[in-house]
Structures are given as structure tokens and as C-alpha cells.
């Protein structure tokens, strides 16, 4: 008789840790194991293992039809993903980065987002598009865009940005279950992040409070969530109590969660790695202002990337995108601004 | 008149009759927006579509009224769509450029030139991956051949051996831009053949030639031969759309092509064969007229959708809770379900 060592009670409760990359890969693997309709295609997803090594090894497990390398044809293979979704498959299309997704904007905006409506509800496009976003690695202007707002502008698609390993692990499953196109933005600086994974499932629509606080709400998404938490931790030494909200879903926006937080803190700082002009932060700030105007102790403030193509040198890149210090500085200024307590 | 001769002629007459009426209705402002007539090109839809099975996929451009009609979308629901009425084949949301019929595998009605070609590739991929022996017929004008999406789609379809039939309706003009001023290589079949797929030139004014060419392409594609490119040489007798004053074509060129009208040409072929009498032909026109009169009456009577439904069909029914699919079926074993805790709503920092 085999004797099994009982696992220590505590570690049985402890969620396992993994990296964001591993979580994403596990999510893809699980989806492909469970549902034959699921397949992944994109540039270099097979032998190369994916630009960010997310799909590494999957072609050996699932074969080259279901882990399908495509030529450099962003419009072609995103459109093929839409067609395959119409034909009953559940495609995951990987676009190397958001920068190259511009070549597929026609397919996403003119086809994926419109077909359901234009056909009077006869067609649906259950497609998942995964793409990497963000600056911070000295890749210069053409490889450092954060264009989430462009997509979040469009009715007919949903846009999510998993910031935690738990969300990386579970959001895909929900995205594949969704009847509509879901664009998943993966911030390039997150792939090596290691965290415990909480059990799923998760939803695709709600914002999450990542840190509780009572003096100021910082709203962020993706990579900036962690910078915001870091800034908040730093400010707690000065006695400031800062709440950090992770948007998770950029379309739709979870306005109730934002409003109930700001109703408690009376101040909101919206940080965003996209450009400030006509950006995501503007939309979030306007929503908060509409929902909480009479409860605000200070104007809602935006902290976005500077309106400049992201430059190559490290010091200039850092000057262009919001840093932990920028967030802490803006928060400090806001807390010093007028308004009565409560 | 054999059954197939009869239905080829009949379908061309039905398209012509429907569209002549559309032009009139446009003048009466019953139909609005863009309206692109297919008059002169009817032999292509009438000859090609009957070669497909009901479960094959069809995609067209904004010049797709004829394709929809031959595919079996009723004249009533086409006309109601052009009126923008709820009873239209796209619920009134699409209009003349966006006729859809999911049951008939009719995927539009697409108005971005070249934009539907990748969809055809994907539909064929879905069939190939699910081991279905369907083919996908994708119609587009020669103007689309200058678009990147054409080249990407041809490459993907050939690379992956997909059963797509690329049906190029070469009417020599993309709006006011002639073929010569648009393509470095004006032999379109030659150009297409560089993608390593069969590419055939077909007289698009000869409905029997269209039918035969399409039949051969369908057989090739369905039996695992991969994609086929067909160039149908044709001409539109009318302007590009109702907005187009048609200043760029020589009237004598238009007259020359009109002398090859696919309907009158085929009617005289059948008459010569002794298989069409004048009475037969008159009956076909009369039946088409009846069908269109009925469609117009239907569209006139049909209801407008209430503005309260404006934002319908933007999203499908979303899962009501995480872990379910859109139909409410659990996508996770309920035992894995983390109770009331949506993981993402948990705070990760104290
Ligand atoms: C991408 C794109 N560019 C421009 C247009 C405007 N446009 C509509 S139809 C057309 C001409 C297309 O010609 P062709 O593909 O030959 O088809 P045809 O209209 O002759 O049937 C143009 C330029 C468009 N709808 N989509």
C-alpha cells in the first residue's frame, strides 16, 4: 500500500505562484484541451514560441493546425480569425504587438465590431485577439504605443487589460465564452511578473480594488496598476491612505465601482500610459466627474503619457510615461489641495 | 427550354427587374444611402451561385442584390432591407450594401473594398478544421485586387489549401478608375496565378460560360484542390452608384457593351436553339414583375423598428456570471467555482 504524505495543511490553502506568461500559456492550453474549436494563430506562435514566449511548446502538444504560424499579414489573419469565428470556431489570434495591430484595424473595426449589428443580430464574432502593449523597454516610437483607447472607443468589441497573474490565468476563459470579439491587452512589462494565482473564474466587466484607502482613488490599468500600488505604499509612510483601482475592463468601464470608491475618497487621479489628448484617462475622468461631481474635494486629475512619440533613450522614455514618482507626486499635490474633510 | 436554361435566364431577369425598380424607388427617395446596381453583370450571379450547395458560404460586396436574390434571399426581405424596415434581411440595419442571411450562409453585403476577402479565408478555414466539405465563394470587383487584403487573402488561402473560390467581377472600372490606371498587370488571371492557384478567365456576359467555369472551380475546390481564382469579364451598364454622373466612360464604350447584354444575348441563344418562345420569355418577365411588385408592396407595408431598439445587436447576450458561457452553460466545473468571490474583485494588497 502506498502511503501518501499528507500535504501540510497550510500549503494546501496557498495558491500556487506562476508568472504572467505561464498563466497565459496555461489558460490557452486549458482552453485548447477543453474545446476543440479553440485554436491559436499568429506570427511565430509555433516554432519561435511566440514573440513573448507565451505559446512556447504548444504546437508540440496541439499540432500546427491549432497552433498555426501565419505569414506577416495582420489584416489577413485577423480577418481569417473573424471568418473562422463566423464558421463556428473559437479562434485566439495573437498579434505581436499593438503597434502592428494597426494593419488589422480595418478588420477589427469594420468587420468584427459591426457584423452583429449590420446583420440585424444574425451573426456574432466570438473572437479573442491577444496583443502586447506598452512602453518601457527602450524600443522607440514604433514599438512603444499604448493604443488601448482606440479600441475601447469602438462599440461592438470588448477590451480587457489583465494586470495580475490571476487575471492572466482566468480572463481568457471568459473571453472565449463571450459571444463577441474581446481584445486582450497584455502589457509587455508584466510577462515575468510572478504572483500567487487565485482560483477562477473571473468576469470581464468589473474593476477591482487592488489596494484600499480613504483619501484618494488612483485609477489605473495593466502595468500602471503596480506602479500605482507602489506609489501608494510609499505615500502611506506620510500617512496618506490611497485606494488603487485596476480597471481590468476598458470597455465597458465599470462606472459603479469607480463612483463608489470616489464617493468615499472624494479625490480621483487617473493614470494612463496612453497619450493624454482624447485618451482613456479623459474618458475615465469624465465618467467620474459626471457620477461624483458634488462629492469631489478636488478636480479629477489625469496623469497620462506626454504627447510625444516615445523616444529611445532611457531618461527620455521615462520622462514620457508615468512613473511611480510621477504618480506619488501627483497624488501628494492633490492631497494638499483644498476641500474640507469628507 | 431545359430546366437549367430556364432558371439561368429567369434569374437574370429577376435581378434586372428588381434593380430597375430599385433605381426608380431611389428616384422616389424610398431607397436612400448608396445604391450600386448590378445591371449588365447579372450573368455572373445567375450562373455562378446555382453551382453551390445550400451549406456553402457566399460573400459579396455592396453590389450584391443579385447574389442575394439568386442565393434565395426573398425579394421581399431584400426590398424591405433597402427601405430600412425591420422585416429586411438584416433587420433594416444594413441597407442596400449590407444584405445578410445567416441561414443561407450569405455573409454580406460588405462595403470596405477587399475587407471581406480575409473573412472568406477564415470561413474556409473553419470548414477545413471541422472536416466539412463546403466551399466559400467570395465575390469582389477588380478594384479590390489593388488592396493589400486581396494579396494577403490569396496567399493565405493558397498556403493553407483552403476551399475558397475568388470570384473577381472585372467590370473594368473601380468607380472612375480604369483597370489600366489601377493595375501594373492588367491580365488579372495571370496576376492571380502567381499565388500558385488555378486562375481562369471567363466571359462574364455569357451565363452558360459562367455556370460551367464556376462548376469546374467548385468541383476542384471541394475535392481538396485548394482555392481557385476566376476572372469574370463584365461591364456595368449603369454608373457606379446613384451619386455617380458617369463622366469617365466613353458613351460608345457603354453602347458597345450593352450590345452584349447578357439577358438579350442568352434569350437569342435559346431562341436559336429553339428552346425559347417569345411567350416563354414574356412569361418570365411578367413573373419577375409580379415578384418585385409584391416585394415593394411588402416593403411599403412593413414596420419601422422602434428607436427604443437602437442599441440592439451591438453585443450578444453576455454571460450572466463568470464561469458561464453566453447560453448560461457553465464553462467551468461548478466545483471549481469560487463561491461568491470573483477572483478579480479580491483585494491583493492590504
Ligand atoms: C477600402 C475602401 N476604399 C475605398 C472605398 C470607396 N469605394 C467604394 S466602391 C469603390 C470602387 C470599387 O471598385 P471594384 O472593386 O472594381 O468594384 P465595383 O464597384 O466595380 O463592382 C470604391 C473606391 C471603399 N468602399 N473601401
XYZ file of C-alpha atoms and ligand atoms in Angstrom:
718
model
C 0.000 0.000 0.000
C 1.326 3.353 -0.973
C 1.449 5.915 1.728
C 0.790 9.443 0.628
C 2.464 12.135 2.597
C -0.325 14.447 3.649
C 0.418 17.914 2.396
C 0.938 20.448 5.148
C -2.434 21.998 5.861
C -1.224 25.498 5.179
C 0.297 24.891 1.785
C -2.882 23.204 0.629
C -4.565 26.563 1.084
C -1.787 28.527 -0.543
C -2.422 29.272 -4.157
C 0.413 28.279 -6.475
C 2.571 31.009 -7.915
C 3.372 31.394 -11.563
C 4.434 34.076 -13.959
C 2.039 36.130 -16.020
C 3.447 34.419 -19.115
C 2.923 30.955 -17.664
C -0.574 31.872 -16.560
C -1.466 32.990 -20.053
C 0.016 29.841 -21.557
C -1.831 27.680 -19.064
C -5.067 29.439 -19.941
C -4.523 28.806 -23.644
C -3.563 25.184 -23.050
C -6.571 24.545 -20.884
C -8.937 26.147 -23.393
C -7.496 24.062 -26.219
C -7.731 20.881 -24.194
C -11.336 21.508 -23.278
C -12.711 22.791 -26.544
C -11.715 21.504 -29.962
C -12.988 24.664 -31.557
C -10.280 26.708 -29.885
C -7.088 27.332 -31.834
C -4.421 29.998 -31.833
C -2.794 31.672 -34.791
C -0.372 34.494 -35.325
C 3.123 35.362 -36.405
C 5.697 32.985 -34.926
C 3.371 31.321 -32.433
C 4.744 27.843 -33.214
C 8.483 27.140 -33.584
C 9.566 30.504 -32.257
C 7.229 30.101 -29.295
C 5.501 33.454 -29.647
C 7.213 36.835 -29.594
C 6.908 36.903 -25.819
C 7.208 33.119 -25.440
C 3.600 32.772 -24.357
C 2.806 29.927 -26.760
C 6.120 28.128 -26.303
C 5.757 24.380 -26.757
C 2.044 24.455 -27.519
C 2.480 23.410 -31.149
C 4.120 20.208 -29.956
C 1.117 19.440 -27.833
C -1.639 20.514 -30.207
C -0.123 20.366 -33.677
C 0.413 23.020 -36.288
C -3.195 23.370 -37.354
C -4.264 24.505 -33.933
C -1.107 26.416 -33.133
C -0.794 27.977 -36.513
C 2.023 30.156 -37.742
C 0.863 32.885 -40.067
C 2.782 34.972 -42.551
C 3.189 38.693 -41.917
C -0.393 39.506 -42.795
C -2.034 41.194 -39.838
C -5.125 42.176 -41.732
C -5.340 38.801 -43.427
C -5.073 36.595 -40.387
C -7.153 38.767 -38.085
C -9.827 38.744 -40.771
C -9.402 34.985 -41.091
C -9.947 34.753 -37.346
C -13.195 36.665 -37.750
C -14.256 34.368 -40.576
C -13.344 31.274 -38.583
C -15.387 32.588 -35.662
C -18.337 33.059 -38.030
C -17.771 29.492 -39.145
C -18.119 28.072 -35.644
C -14.544 28.060 -34.372
C -13.239 29.854 -31.269
C -10.056 31.456 -32.558
C -7.432 33.158 -30.447
C -5.471 35.470 -32.688
C -2.145 36.702 -31.393
C -0.873 39.961 -32.840
C 2.750 40.504 -31.867
C 2.126 43.995 -30.526
C -0.465 46.720 -30.643
C 1.834 48.646 -32.960
C 1.289 46.107 -35.736
C -2.392 45.756 -34.979
C -2.894 48.996 -36.871
C -2.592 46.968 -40.061
C -5.579 44.959 -38.847
C -7.685 47.890 -37.653
C -9.908 47.573 -40.700
C -10.803 44.009 -39.811
C -11.396 44.743 -36.152
C -13.309 47.993 -36.538
C -15.105 47.440 -39.828
C -15.815 43.724 -39.541
C -15.507 42.260 -36.056
C -17.260 45.184 -34.413
C -20.012 45.688 -36.971
C -21.150 42.322 -38.281
C -23.583 41.579 -35.479
C -25.313 44.910 -35.799
C -25.213 45.197 -39.584
C -26.724 41.752 -39.927
C -29.537 42.604 -37.536
C -28.209 40.199 -34.907
C -27.853 37.180 -37.214
C -24.093 36.928 -36.934
C -21.737 37.023 -33.981
C -17.965 37.056 -33.848
C -16.700 35.081 -30.832
C -13.080 36.005 -31.439
C -10.282 36.678 -28.977
C -7.419 38.895 -30.070
C -4.368 38.969 -27.787
C -1.762 41.640 -28.217
C 1.136 43.136 -26.329
C 1.132 46.796 -25.462
C 3.143 49.470 -23.748
C 6.438 51.252 -23.486
C 9.245 50.918 -21.002
C 11.808 48.825 -22.795
C 13.631 51.435 -24.883
C 12.124 50.217 -28.132
C 11.464 53.704 -29.512
C 8.344 55.170 -31.050
C 7.176 52.425 -33.412
C 7.314 49.700 -30.762
C 6.063 51.558 -27.704
C 2.497 52.564 -28.414
C -0.355 52.234 -25.940
C -3.407 52.418 -28.164
C -5.952 50.728 -25.934
C -8.165 53.789 -26.176
C -8.501 53.393 -29.937
C -10.087 50.014 -29.457
C -12.049 50.963 -26.347
C -13.692 53.655 -28.458
C -15.495 51.120 -30.625
C -18.920 49.667 -29.795
C -19.239 46.001 -30.686
C -15.961 44.895 -29.149
C -14.855 44.415 -25.560
C -11.440 45.426 -24.320
C -9.711 43.993 -21.274
C -6.278 44.507 -19.744
C -5.270 41.824 -17.249
C -2.853 43.352 -14.738
C -2.460 40.438 -12.361
C -1.335 36.883 -12.867
C -4.731 35.730 -11.659
C -6.429 37.731 -14.383
C -3.902 36.475 -16.938
C -4.832 32.953 -15.850
C -8.601 33.336 -15.970
C -9.675 36.162 -18.249
C -9.044 34.202 -21.436
C -11.539 31.536 -20.475
C -14.227 34.126 -20.040
C -13.202 35.922 -23.215
C -13.611 32.685 -25.167
C -17.031 32.146 -23.636
C -18.125 35.597 -24.736
C -20.254 35.834 -27.868
C -18.433 38.964 -29.062
C -14.898 39.951 -30.011
C -12.683 40.512 -26.996
C -9.347 42.307 -27.311
C -6.893 41.334 -24.588
C -4.078 43.818 -23.962
C -1.040 42.307 -22.289
C 1.460 44.841 -21.018
C 4.939 43.774 -22.086
C 6.481 44.567 -18.702
C 4.159 42.088 -16.948
C 5.175 38.779 -18.538
C 7.856 37.974 -15.960
C 5.770 39.023 -13.018
C 5.324 36.143 -10.555
C 2.355 36.067 -8.201
C 0.077 33.619 -6.472
C -2.854 32.600 -8.646
C -6.258 32.862 -7.046
C -8.929 30.414 -8.173
C -11.126 31.434 -11.073
C -13.359 32.168 -12.761
C -13.211 35.920 -13.143
C -15.526 38.229 -15.007
C -14.680 40.527 -17.882
C -16.566 43.585 -16.784
C -15.761 44.677 -13.259
C -12.989 46.872 -11.964
C -11.062 45.615 -8.933
C -9.885 47.453 -5.873
C -6.258 46.396 -5.556
C -5.494 48.486 -2.501
C -7.883 50.015 -0.027
C -7.570 53.632 1.013
C -9.684 56.549 2.112
C -8.013 59.775 0.937
C -7.616 59.421 -2.806
C -8.548 56.958 -5.539
C -5.918 56.215 -8.138
C -7.406 54.578 -11.231
C -5.009 52.596 -13.400
C -4.839 49.617 -15.699
C -2.329 46.970 -16.735
C 1.300 47.828 -15.931
C 0.411 51.060 -14.203
C -1.640 49.281 -11.543
C 1.550 48.018 -9.942
C 3.241 51.386 -10.198
C 0.188 52.945 -8.554
C 0.270 50.419 -5.698
C 3.966 51.115 -5.240
C 3.350 54.848 -5.143
C 0.510 54.355 -2.669
C 2.688 52.230 -0.427
C 5.375 54.907 -0.495
C 2.856 57.607 0.426
C 1.465 55.621 3.327
C 4.686 56.464 5.172
C 3.439 60.075 5.139
C 0.112 58.943 6.498
C -1.766 59.140 3.184
C -4.332 56.427 2.577
C -4.643 55.729 -1.118
C -7.030 53.420 -2.903
C -5.930 51.833 -6.160
C -8.442 50.623 -8.707
C -7.483 48.319 -11.532
C -9.891 48.954 -14.398
C -9.462 45.414 -15.827
C -12.110 46.160 -18.453
C -11.520 49.230 -20.614
C -14.754 48.671 -22.479
C -17.189 48.585 -20.838
C -15.972 50.757 -17.971
C -17.150 49.697 -14.523
C -18.520 53.085 -13.549
C -20.317 51.921 -10.385
C -17.080 50.662 -8.806
C -15.290 53.877 -9.736
C -18.117 56.000 -8.391
C -18.447 54.171 -5.104
C -14.728 54.456 -4.485
C -14.571 58.153 -5.276
C -17.689 58.733 -3.177
C -15.586 57.529 -0.235
C -12.275 59.198 -1.070
C -13.565 62.394 -2.735
C -10.493 62.623 -4.929
C -9.526 60.815 -8.108
C -6.294 60.609 -10.038
C -6.472 58.736 -13.325
C -3.216 57.365 -14.661
C -2.823 56.039 -18.168
C 0.056 55.038 -20.385
C -1.721 56.300 -23.487
C -1.345 59.877 -24.638
C -3.355 62.395 -22.710
C -5.156 64.108 -25.600
C -8.502 62.445 -26.327
C -7.380 59.467 -24.284
C -8.627 56.741 -21.969
C -7.877 58.859 -18.899
C -10.106 61.585 -20.305
C -12.986 59.115 -20.591
C -12.486 57.782 -17.073
C -12.103 61.275 -15.631
C -15.246 62.482 -17.370
C -17.208 59.477 -16.095
C -16.080 60.120 -12.529
C -16.904 63.794 -12.831
C -20.374 63.032 -14.152
C -21.043 60.456 -11.463
C -19.393 62.127 -8.427
C -19.227 65.853 -9.113
C -20.871 67.003 -5.906
C -18.761 64.669 -3.774
C -15.408 65.787 -5.114
C -12.936 67.705 -2.950
C -10.606 68.445 -5.846
C -10.781 68.402 -9.628
C -10.300 64.958 -11.097
C -6.777 64.847 -12.414
C -5.172 62.967 -15.292
C -1.650 61.669 -15.427
C -1.007 60.249 -18.882
C 1.946 59.831 -21.158
C 3.320 63.051 -22.590
C 2.096 63.828 -26.099
C 5.281 62.762 -27.868
C 6.268 59.674 -29.883
C 8.043 57.606 -27.233
C 11.780 58.335 -27.564
C 14.569 55.784 -27.385
C 16.943 56.984 -24.614
C 16.035 55.657 -21.205
C 15.827 59.004 -19.455
C 13.587 60.462 -22.144
C 11.354 57.402 -22.260
C 10.939 57.644 -18.501
C 10.126 61.298 -18.841
C 7.413 60.444 -21.358
C 5.485 57.761 -19.471
C 4.054 57.913 -15.932
C 6.490 56.622 -13.300
C 5.971 55.666 -9.668
C 7.432 59.043 -8.681
C 5.085 60.879 -11.067
C 2.090 59.113 -9.549
C 3.257 59.761 -5.993
C 3.976 63.391 -6.834
C 0.573 63.977 -8.406
C -1.158 62.236 -5.513
C 0.748 64.346 -2.989
C -0.255 67.549 -4.777
C -3.876 66.511 -4.868
C -3.926 65.664 -1.194
C -2.519 69.091 -0.443
C -5.277 70.742 -2.463
C -8.217 72.376 -0.729
C -11.512 70.845 0.240
C -12.971 70.021 3.574
C -12.540 66.668 5.161
C -15.329 64.460 3.920
C -36.184 25.201 -72.732
C -34.430 22.847 -70.355
C -34.816 23.421 -66.653
C -31.325 24.805 -66.241
C -31.597 27.064 -69.287
C -34.840 28.343 -67.932
C -33.542 29.090 -64.463
C -30.408 30.815 -65.758
C -32.495 33.152 -67.866
C -35.106 33.537 -65.184
C -32.604 34.573 -62.518
C -31.022 37.184 -64.760
C -34.457 38.590 -65.497
C -35.350 38.608 -61.810
C -32.207 40.573 -60.943
C -32.717 43.045 -63.767
C -36.335 43.611 -62.846
C -35.585 44.048 -59.166
C -32.811 46.521 -59.833
C -34.662 48.573 -62.432
C -37.298 49.021 -59.773
C -34.667 49.911 -57.170
C -33.438 52.709 -59.424
C -36.981 54.052 -59.679
C -37.506 53.787 -55.945
C -34.263 55.626 -55.396
C -35.606 58.464 -57.506
C -38.682 58.474 -55.305
C -36.432 58.590 -52.222
C -37.845 55.316 -50.943
C -34.354 53.847 -51.004
C -31.605 56.041 -49.598
C -27.879 55.938 -48.982
C -25.653 54.357 -51.576
C -27.213 52.119 -54.181
C -24.929 50.186 -56.532
C -26.666 48.488 -59.393
C -25.520 45.227 -60.951
C -27.308 45.805 -64.235
C -25.202 44.329 -67.042
C -23.401 41.901 -64.730
C -26.345 39.592 -63.958
C -24.890 36.575 -65.761
C -22.270 36.176 -63.052
C -24.559 35.827 -60.050
C -27.138 33.901 -62.058
C -24.585 31.477 -63.466
C -22.266 31.066 -60.501
C -24.488 30.776 -57.435
C -26.579 27.779 -58.538
C -23.344 25.762 -58.677
C -23.089 25.971 -54.889
C -24.710 23.819 -52.245
C -27.013 25.333 -49.657
C -24.402 24.965 -46.937
C -21.574 26.586 -48.907
C -20.613 30.117 -47.904
C -21.152 33.203 -50.036
C -19.707 36.683 -49.535
C -20.336 39.686 -51.725
C -19.693 43.378 -51.998
C -22.101 46.304 -51.786
C -23.154 45.378 -55.356
C -24.770 42.210 -54.055
C -28.524 42.441 -54.595
C -28.388 39.938 -57.409
C -26.269 37.493 -55.458
C -28.663 37.638 -52.525
C -31.664 37.095 -54.746
C -30.203 34.105 -56.580
C -28.975 32.679 -53.292
C -32.594 32.504 -52.187
C -32.979 35.579 -50.038
C -36.521 36.637 -50.844
C -37.227 39.729 -52.895
C -39.498 40.820 -50.059
C -36.788 40.808 -47.436
C -34.265 42.389 -49.811
C -36.646 45.200 -50.650
C -37.616 45.710 -47.026
C -33.924 45.967 -46.183
C -33.426 48.619 -48.826
C -36.299 50.546 -47.274
C -34.630 50.134 -43.863
C -37.591 48.265 -42.442
C -37.450 45.775 -39.574
C -38.594 42.974 -41.874
C -35.481 43.388 -44.012
C -32.987 40.576 -44.275
C -30.651 42.476 -41.923
C -33.381 43.860 -39.720
C -33.101 47.173 -41.526
C -29.700 47.868 -40.004
C -27.667 47.343 -43.125
C -29.441 48.785 -46.144
C -28.628 48.015 -49.763
C -24.907 47.461 -49.148
C -25.347 45.040 -46.259
C -27.727 42.242 -47.128
C -27.159 39.269 -44.803
C -28.838 35.918 -44.402
C -27.184 33.598 -41.910
C -29.497 30.680 -42.731
C -28.411 30.808 -46.347
C -24.752 31.242 -45.404
C -24.872 34.630 -47.092
C -22.273 36.732 -45.310
C -22.991 40.139 -46.836
C -23.092 42.752 -48.287
C -19.573 44.148 -47.406
C -18.678 47.733 -48.197
C -14.990 48.007 -47.444
C -13.312 47.162 -50.718
C -11.285 43.986 -50.134
C -12.301 43.778 -46.481
C -14.373 40.631 -46.819
C -11.688 38.565 -48.502
C -9.982 37.652 -45.215
C -13.391 36.605 -43.861
C -13.739 34.175 -46.750
C -10.365 32.711 -45.844
C -11.498 32.284 -42.247
C -14.816 30.696 -43.153
C -12.985 28.203 -45.332
C -10.535 27.575 -42.515
C -13.384 26.775 -40.162
C -14.723 24.271 -42.679
C -11.345 22.695 -43.221
C -10.657 22.417 -39.487
C -14.071 20.885 -38.853
C -13.725 18.474 -41.779
C -16.708 19.856 -43.682
C -16.553 19.705 -47.450
C -18.034 23.145 -48.014
C -16.593 25.748 -50.325
C -16.638 29.510 -49.847
C -17.414 31.736 -52.829
C -16.199 35.301 -52.457
C -17.254 37.935 -54.989
C -15.379 41.208 -55.418
C -14.612 43.793 -58.070
C -11.264 44.109 -59.808
C -10.648 47.281 -57.800
C -10.118 45.081 -54.742
C -7.120 43.489 -56.406
C -5.050 46.575 -55.673
C -5.776 46.268 -51.956
C -3.372 44.572 -49.573
C -6.168 42.435 -48.194
C -6.574 40.788 -51.593
C -2.942 39.731 -51.658
C -2.907 38.611 -48.042
C -6.034 36.543 -48.582
C -4.827 34.910 -51.799
C -1.574 33.984 -50.110
C -3.230 32.554 -47.004
C -5.804 30.586 -48.980
C -3.157 29.058 -51.234
C -0.682 28.487 -48.395
C -3.274 26.600 -46.376
C -5.056 24.898 -49.299
C -8.374 26.415 -48.400
C -11.521 25.845 -50.469
C -12.123 29.472 -51.438
C -13.333 30.472 -54.873
C -12.195 34.012 -55.519
C -14.730 35.424 -57.968
C -13.433 38.632 -59.478
C -16.087 40.612 -61.313
C -13.927 42.643 -63.635
C -16.150 45.419 -64.913
C -13.096 47.468 -65.926
C -13.754 50.383 -63.586
C -13.387 50.961 -59.863
C -15.655 53.958 -59.536
C -13.961 56.239 -62.099
C -10.601 54.473 -62.111
C -9.994 52.290 -65.129
C -8.196 48.979 -64.898
C -5.206 50.368 -66.818
C -4.743 53.176 -64.354
C -5.056 50.840 -61.397
C -3.099 47.670 -62.140
C 0.512 47.252 -63.221
C -0.508 43.908 -64.725
C -3.933 44.111 -66.314
C -4.122 40.395 -67.024
C -5.791 39.617 -63.727
C -5.790 35.847 -64.043
C -2.081 35.946 -64.769
C -1.541 38.092 -61.726
C -3.625 35.776 -59.538
C -1.858 32.671 -60.789
C 1.342 33.888 -59.152
C -0.219 32.735 -55.892
C 0.075 29.180 -57.075
C -3.600 28.543 -57.621
C -5.604 27.823 -60.770
C -6.818 31.077 -62.324
C -9.264 31.105 -65.201
C -10.665 33.845 -67.437
C -14.367 33.567 -68.089
C -16.722 35.575 -70.285
C -18.927 37.147 -67.648
C -21.544 38.136 -70.211
C -22.222 34.508 -71.117
C -24.267 32.895 -68.389
C -23.543 29.352 -69.523
C -19.804 30.036 -69.583
C -20.070 31.412 -66.065
C -22.002 28.358 -64.894
C -19.527 25.952 -66.466
C -16.473 27.773 -65.107
C -17.919 28.005 -61.656
C -18.947 24.370 -61.648
C -15.416 23.361 -62.512
C -13.982 25.613 -59.811
C -16.371 24.255 -57.189
C -15.512 20.687 -58.100
C -11.804 21.440 -57.888
C -12.062 23.220 -54.572
C -14.473 20.818 -52.945
C -12.352 17.826 -53.799
C -9.341 19.221 -51.970
C -7.809 21.211 -54.802
C -7.464 24.352 -52.702
C -8.503 27.811 -53.846
C -9.382 28.853 -57.388
C -9.405 32.329 -58.885
C -11.989 33.220 -61.523
C -11.908 36.400 -63.527
C -15.345 37.176 -64.932
C -15.037 39.779 -67.661
C -18.064 42.006 -67.490
C -19.321 45.575 -67.572
C -21.757 47.648 -65.572
C -24.300 49.400 -67.746
C -25.109 51.994 -65.117
C -23.000 54.420 -63.159
C -21.030 53.199 -60.138
C -23.765 54.328 -57.760
C -26.711 56.667 -57.893
C -24.363 59.510 -56.952
C -22.090 58.991 -59.935
C -22.590 61.219 -63.004
C -20.513 58.697 -65.017
C -18.218 61.247 -66.668
C -15.266 58.941 -67.148
C -16.554 56.404 -69.664
C -16.925 56.896 -73.359
C -20.634 56.531 -74.263
C -19.651 54.465 -77.280
C -17.882 52.002 -74.991
C -21.034 51.682 -72.898
C -23.138 51.148 -76.033
C -20.760 48.515 -77.313
C -21.020 46.525 -74.093
C -24.782 46.983 -73.994
C -24.936 45.239 -77.334
C -23.660 42.202 -75.429
C -26.414 42.403 -72.816
C -26.302 39.031 -71.034
C -30.084 38.701 -70.984
C -30.862 39.514 -74.600
C -27.814 37.539 -75.725
C -28.915 34.455 -73.848
C -32.513 34.847 -74.930
C -31.421 34.850 -78.558
C -29.146 31.857 -77.996
C -32.102 29.978 -76.563
C -34.370 31.159 -79.352
C -31.867 29.946 -81.939
C -31.686 26.620 -80.155
C -35.409 26.524 -80.450
C -35.823 26.233 -76.725
C -37.368 29.639 -76.041
C -40.515 31.093 -77.476
C -41.480 34.715 -77.257
C -44.322 33.725 -74.972
C -41.895 31.904 -72.651
C -39.731 34.964 -72.376
C -42.658 37.290 -71.795
C -43.871 34.990 -69.055
C -40.510 35.168 -67.296
C -40.542 38.979 -67.345
C -44.123 39.027 -66.125
C -43.388 36.656 -63.253
C -40.386 38.745 -62.230
C -42.521 41.852 -62.352
C -45.056 40.213 -60.092
C -42.381 39.144 -57.651
C -40.983 42.665 -57.475
C -44.415 44.317 -57.199
C -45.153 42.031 -54.314
C -41.800 42.848 -52.704
C -42.393 46.583 -52.997
C -45.871 46.267 -51.529
C -44.408 44.243 -48.694
C -41.683 46.800 -48.005
C -44.179 49.662 -48.113
C -46.394 47.965 -45.548
C -43.563 46.790 -43.314
C -42.976 48.355 -39.917
C -40.149 50.646 -38.916
C -38.202 49.499 -35.941
C -38.790 51.486 -32.801
C -35.909 53.795 -31.844
C -36.094 52.070 -28.471
C -34.306 49.159 -30.132
C -31.493 51.385 -31.394
C -28.718 49.729 -29.435
C -29.897 46.169 -30.013
C -27.396 43.841 -31.695
C -24.290 45.682 -30.556
C -23.386 42.825 -28.247
C -24.763 39.345 -27.943
C -26.257 38.012 -24.743
C -23.324 38.229 -22.345
C -22.672 35.522 -19.796
C -24.712 36.359 -16.728
C -21.977 35.317 -14.355
C -18.340 34.465 -14.735
C -17.802 30.837 -15.493
C -20.823 30.623 -17.770
C -20.924 30.888 -21.499
C -23.388 33.080 -23.296
C -26.076 30.420 -23.158
C -25.735 30.157 -19.399
C -23.908 26.828 -19.560
C -21.094 26.544 -17.060
C -17.713 26.638 -18.753
C -16.081 25.540 -15.516
C -16.979 22.663 -13.299
C -19.219 24.287 -10.666
C -16.948 22.723 -8.029
C -14.204 24.997 -9.270
C -16.431 27.974 -8.869
C -15.020 30.212 -6.185
C -18.319 30.863 -4.432
C -19.357 34.481 -4.406
C -15.782 35.611 -4.789
C -14.968 36.851 -8.194
C -11.237 36.470 -8.016
C -10.615 39.764 -9.690
C -12.606 41.609 -7.081
C -10.462 40.437 -4.251
C -8.014 42.867 -2.896
C -4.494 41.716 -3.374
C -2.934 44.235 -1.040
C -3.999 45.008 2.488
C -11.224 50.409 -48.663
C -12.155 51.233 -49.471
N -11.662 52.256 -50.213
C -12.494 52.996 -50.962
C -13.839 52.740 -50.985
C -14.790 53.588 -51.854
N -15.233 52.732 -52.986
C -16.392 52.089 -52.948
S -16.622 51.145 -54.286
C -15.162 51.589 -54.954
C -14.726 51.032 -56.276
C -14.528 49.577 -56.206
O -14.417 49.047 -57.482
P -14.407 47.492 -57.763
O -13.717 46.787 -56.646
O -13.861 47.265 -59.107
O -15.921 47.046 -57.686
P -17.175 47.595 -58.495
O -17.714 48.758 -57.734
O -16.686 47.971 -59.840
O -18.145 46.485 -58.521
C -14.515 52.494 -54.135
C -13.215 53.112 -54.426
C -14.314 51.703 -50.166
N -15.616 51.424 -50.070
N -13.455 50.948 -49.451
